[in-house]
Amino acid sequence: MKRALIICFAVFLLMQFIRPQKVEYSEDETYEIVLPPDIKEIFVRACYDCHSNKINYPWYSNVAPFSWVVANHTNEGVNALNFSNWEKYTQAQKDEKLKAIYRTAHSSMPLPAYTWAHIEAELSKEDREKIRDWTGVRK
Protein backbone atom coordinates (compact mmCIF):
# COMPACT_ATOMS: atom_id res chain seq x y z
CA MET A 1 0.00 0.00 0.00
CA LYS A 2 2.76 2.42 0.93
CA ARG A 3 4.61 1.61 -2.28
CA ALA A 4 1.48 2.27 -4.36
CA LEU A 5 1.02 5.67 -2.69
CA ILE A 6 4.65 6.59 -3.40
CA ILE A 7 4.26 5.58 -7.04
CA CYS A 8 1.02 7.58 -7.38
CA PHE A 9 2.67 10.62 -5.81
CA ALA A 10 5.70 10.28 -8.10
CA VAL A 11 3.46 10.03 -11.17
CA PHE A 12 1.52 13.09 -9.99
CA LEU A 13 4.78 15.03 -9.60
CA LEU A 14 6.00 13.96 -13.03
CA MET A 15 2.68 15.05 -14.54
CA GLN A 16 3.44 18.61 -13.42
CA PHE A 17 6.30 18.78 -15.92
CA ILE A 18 3.89 18.31 -18.84
CA ARG A 19 2.79 21.91 -19.31
CA PRO A 20 0.04 22.66 -21.83
CA GLN A 21 0.23 25.70 -24.06
CA LYS A 22 -2.12 28.40 -22.80
CA VAL A 23 -3.71 31.30 -24.63
CA GLU A 24 -1.52 34.32 -23.97
CA TYR A 25 -3.29 37.05 -22.01
CA SER A 26 -3.49 40.39 -23.80
CA GLU A 27 -5.02 43.78 -22.96
CA ASP A 28 -4.76 44.84 -26.62
CA GLU A 29 -8.22 45.92 -27.76
CA THR A 30 -7.33 46.80 -31.36
CA TYR A 31 -9.58 44.09 -32.81
CA GLU A 32 -11.93 43.73 -29.82
CA ILE A 33 -15.64 43.42 -30.43
CA VAL A 34 -17.59 46.59 -29.57
CA LEU A 35 -20.56 45.72 -27.39
CA PRO A 36 -23.34 47.55 -25.57
CA PRO A 37 -22.43 47.74 -21.84
CA ASP A 38 -25.09 45.25 -20.71
CA ILE A 39 -24.01 42.65 -23.27
CA LYS A 40 -20.32 43.24 -22.55
CA GLU A 41 -20.93 42.60 -18.85
CA ILE A 42 -22.56 39.26 -19.66
CA PHE A 43 -19.85 38.23 -22.11
CA VAL A 44 -16.98 39.21 -19.79
CA ARG A 45 -18.61 37.31 -16.91
CA ALA A 46 -19.63 34.20 -18.83
CA CYS A 47 -17.69 33.98 -22.11
CA TYR A 48 -14.36 35.81 -22.09
CA ASP A 49 -12.45 33.18 -20.10
CA CYS A 50 -12.75 30.83 -23.06
CA HIS A 51 -13.49 33.15 -25.97
CA SER A 52 -11.00 36.02 -25.71
CA ASN A 53 -7.36 36.83 -25.08
CA LYS A 54 -8.34 38.11 -21.63
CA ILE A 55 -8.46 34.77 -19.88
CA ASN A 56 -8.26 34.78 -16.10
CA TYR A 57 -6.80 31.38 -15.39
CA PRO A 58 -7.83 29.94 -12.01
CA TRP A 59 -5.24 28.48 -9.65
CA TYR A 60 -6.05 24.91 -10.64
CA SER A 61 -5.09 25.66 -14.25
CA ASN A 62 -1.49 25.21 -13.08
CA VAL A 63 -2.01 21.74 -11.64
CA ALA A 64 -2.02 18.69 -13.91
CA PRO A 65 -4.28 17.03 -14.97
CA PHE A 66 -6.68 19.99 -14.51
CA SER A 67 -4.29 22.24 -16.43
CA TRP A 68 -4.65 19.99 -19.46
CA VAL A 69 -8.45 20.20 -19.40
CA VAL A 70 -8.48 23.98 -18.91
CA ALA A 71 -5.92 24.52 -21.68
CA ASN A 72 -7.87 22.26 -24.02
CA HIS A 73 -11.16 24.09 -23.34
CA THR A 74 -9.66 27.56 -23.69
CA ASN A 75 -7.69 26.71 -26.83
CA GLU A 76 -10.78 25.18 -28.44
CA GLY A 77 -12.83 28.17 -27.30
CA VAL A 78 -10.62 30.87 -28.82
CA ASN A 79 -10.24 28.86 -32.00
CA ALA A 80 -14.03 28.66 -32.36
CA LEU A 81 -14.72 32.29 -31.37
CA ASN A 82 -12.37 34.99 -30.14
CA PHE A 83 -13.96 38.28 -29.12
CA SER A 84 -10.48 39.83 -28.93
CA ASN A 85 -10.04 39.21 -32.67
CA TRP A 86 -13.59 40.04 -33.79
CA GLU A 87 -12.55 42.75 -36.23
CA LYS A 88 -10.19 40.32 -37.98
CA TYR A 89 -13.16 38.20 -39.07
CA THR A 90 -14.75 38.76 -42.47
CA GLN A 91 -18.41 39.81 -42.50
CA ALA A 92 -19.39 36.27 -43.50
CA GLN A 93 -17.42 34.86 -40.55
CA LYS A 94 -19.03 37.38 -38.19
CA ASP A 95 -22.47 36.37 -39.44
CA GLU A 96 -21.67 32.69 -38.79
CA LYS A 97 -20.30 33.49 -35.32
CA LEU A 98 -23.46 35.47 -34.49
CA LYS A 99 -25.60 32.51 -35.55
CA ALA A 100 -23.49 30.23 -33.35
CA ILE A 101 -23.82 32.64 -30.42
CA TYR A 102 -27.59 32.73 -30.96
CA ARG A 103 -27.79 28.92 -30.91
CA THR A 104 -25.44 28.27 -28.01
CA ALA A 105 -26.76 31.08 -25.80
CA HIS A 106 -30.01 29.15 -25.67
CA SER A 107 -28.55 25.79 -24.78
CA SER A 108 -24.95 24.77 -24.32
CA MET A 109 -22.84 27.71 -23.20
CA PRO A 110 -21.18 28.28 -20.89
CA LEU A 111 -20.12 24.70 -20.39
CA PRO A 112 -21.46 23.03 -17.23
CA ALA A 113 -17.90 22.22 -16.15
CA TYR A 114 -17.13 25.94 -16.26
CA THR A 115 -20.24 27.13 -14.42
CA TRP A 116 -19.67 24.49 -11.76
CA ALA A 117 -16.42 26.24 -10.82
CA HIS A 118 -17.60 29.76 -11.76
CA ILE A 119 -21.12 30.18 -10.46
CA GLU A 120 -21.18 33.85 -11.51
CA ALA A 121 -20.91 32.74 -15.15
CA GLU A 122 -24.28 31.01 -15.08
CA LEU A 123 -26.59 32.73 -17.55
CA SER A 124 -30.08 33.65 -16.45
CA LYS A 125 -33.02 33.39 -18.80
CA GLU A 126 -32.89 37.18 -19.12
CA ASP A 127 -29.16 37.06 -19.99
CA ARG A 128 -29.82 34.46 -22.67
CA GLU A 129 -32.67 36.53 -24.15
CA LYS A 130 -30.50 39.68 -24.20
CA ILE A 131 -27.73 37.82 -26.02
CA ARG A 132 -30.13 36.32 -28.53
CA ASP A 133 -31.74 39.70 -29.20
CA TRP A 134 -28.32 41.36 -29.53
CA THR A 135 -27.18 38.91 -32.23
CA GLY A 136 -29.93 40.12 -34.54
CA VAL A 137 -30.39 36.55 -35.75
CA ARG A 138 -33.91 35.40 -36.44
CA LYS A 139 -34.85 31.75 -36.73
Coordinates of C-alpha atoms in Angstrom, one line a residue:
M1 CA 0.0 0.0 0.0
K2 CA 2.8 2.4 0.9
R3 CA 4.6 1.6 -2.3
A4 CA 1.5 2.3 -4.4
L5 CA 1.0 5.7 -2.7
I6 CA 4.6 6.6 -3.4
I7 CA 4.3 5.6 -7.0
C8 CA 1.0 7.6 -7.4
F9 CA 2.7 10.6 -5.8
A10 CA 5.7 10.3 -8.1
V11 CA 3.5 10.0 -11.2
F12 CA 1.5 13.1 -10.0
L13 CA 4.8 15.0 -9.6
L14 CA 6.0 14.0 -13.0
M15 CA 2.7 15.0 -14.5
Q16 CA 3.4 18.6 -13.4
F17 CA 6.3 18.8 -15.9
I18 CA 3.9 18.3 -18.8
R19 CA 2.8 21.9 -19.3
P20 CA 0.0 22.7 -21.8
Q21 CA 0.2 25.7 -24.1
K22 CA -2.1 28.4 -22.8
V23 CA -3.7 31.3 -24.6
E24 CA -1.5 34.3 -24.0
Y25 CA -3.3 37.1 -22.0
S26 CA -3.5 40.4 -23.8
E27 CA -5.0 43.8 -23.0
D28 CA -4.8 44.8 -26.6
E29 CA -8.2 45.9 -27.8
T30 CA -7.3 46.8 -31.4
Y31 CA -9.6 44.1 -32.8
E32 CA -11.9 43.7 -29.8
I33 CA -15.6 43.4 -30.4
V34 CA -17.6 46.6 -29.6
L35 CA -20.6 45.7 -27.4
P36 CA -23.3 47.6 -25.6
P37 CA -22.4 47.7 -21.8
D38 CA -25.1 45.3 -20.7
I39 CA -24.0 42.6 -23.3
K40 CA -20.3 43.2 -22.5
E41 CA -20.9 42.6 -18.8
I42 CA -22.6 39.3 -19.7
F43 CA -19.8 38.2 -22.1
V44 CA -17.0 39.2 -19.8
R45 CA -18.6 37.3 -16.9
A46 CA -19.6 34.2 -18.8
C47 CA -17.7 34.0 -22.1
Y48 CA -14.4 35.8 -22.1
D49 CA -12.4 33.2 -20.1
C50 CA -12.7 30.8 -23.1
H51 CA -13.5 33.1 -26.0
S52 CA -11.0 36.0 -25.7
N53 CA -7.4 36.8 -25.1
K54 CA -8.3 38.1 -21.6
I55 CA -8.5 34.8 -19.9
N56 CA -8.3 34.8 -16.1
Y57 CA -6.8 31.4 -15.4
P58 CA -7.8 29.9 -12.0
W59 CA -5.2 28.5 -9.6
Y60 CA -6.1 24.9 -10.6
S61 CA -5.1 25.7 -14.2
N62 CA -1.5 25.2 -13.1
V63 CA -2.0 21.7 -11.6
A64 CA -2.0 18.7 -13.9
P65 CA -4.3 17.0 -15.0
F66 CA -6.7 20.0 -14.5
S67 CA -4.3 22.2 -16.4
W68 CA -4.6 20.0 -19.5
V69 CA -8.4 20.2 -19.4
V70 CA -8.5 24.0 -18.9
A71 CA -5.9 24.5 -21.7
N72 CA -7.9 22.3 -24.0
H73 CA -11.2 24.1 -23.3
T74 CA -9.7 27.6 -23.7
N75 CA -7.7 26.7 -26.8
E76 CA -10.8 25.2 -28.4
G77 CA -12.8 28.2 -27.3
V78 CA -10.6 30.9 -28.8
N79 CA -10.2 28.9 -32.0
A80 CA -14.0 28.7 -32.4
L81 CA -14.7 32.3 -31.4
N82 CA -12.4 35.0 -30.1
F83 CA -14.0 38.3 -29.1
S84 CA -10.5 39.8 -28.9
N85 CA -10.0 39.2 -32.7
W86 CA -13.6 40.0 -33.8
E87 CA -12.5 42.7 -36.2
K88 CA -10.2 40.3 -38.0
Y89 CA -13.2 38.2 -39.1
T90 CA -14.8 38.8 -42.5
Q91 CA -18.4 39.8 -42.5
A92 CA -19.4 36.3 -43.5
Q93 CA -17.4 34.9 -40.5
K94 CA -19.0 37.4 -38.2
D95 CA -22.5 36.4 -39.4
E96 CA -21.7 32.7 -38.8
K97 CA -20.3 33.5 -35.3
L98 CA -23.5 35.5 -34.5
K99 CA -25.6 32.5 -35.6
A100 CA -23.5 30.2 -33.4
I101 CA -23.8 32.6 -30.4
Y102 CA -27.6 32.7 -31.0
R103 CA -27.8 28.9 -30.9
T104 CA -25.4 28.3 -28.0
A105 CA -26.8 31.1 -25.8
H106 CA -30.0 29.2 -25.7
S107 CA -28.5 25.8 -24.8
S108 CA -24.9 24.8 -24.3
M109 CA -22.8 27.7 -23.2
P110 CA -21.2 28.3 -20.9
L111 CA -20.1 24.7 -20.4
P112 CA -21.5 23.0 -17.2
A113 CA -17.9 22.2 -16.1
Y114 CA -17.1 25.9 -16.3
T115 CA -20.2 27.1 -14.4
W116 CA -19.7 24.5 -11.8
A117 CA -16.4 26.2 -10.8
H118 CA -17.6 29.8 -11.8
I119 CA -21.1 30.2 -10.5
E120 CA -21.2 33.8 -11.5
A121 CA -20.9 32.7 -15.2
E122 CA -24.3 31.0 -15.1
L123 CA -26.6 32.7 -17.5
S124 CA -30.1 33.6 -16.4
K125 CA -33.0 33.4 -18.8
E126 CA -32.9 37.2 -19.1
D127 CA -29.2 37.1 -20.0
R128 CA -29.8 34.5 -22.7
E129 CA -32.7 36.5 -24.1
K130 CA -30.5 39.7 -24.2
I131 CA -27.7 37.8 -26.0
R132 CA -30.1 36.3 -28.5
D133 CA -31.7 39.7 -29.2
W134 CA -28.3 41.4 -29.5
T135 CA -27.2 38.9 -32.2
G136 CA -29.9 40.1 -34.5
V137 CA -30.4 36.5 -35.7
R138 CA -33.9 35.4 -36.4
K139 CA -34.8 31.8 -36.7

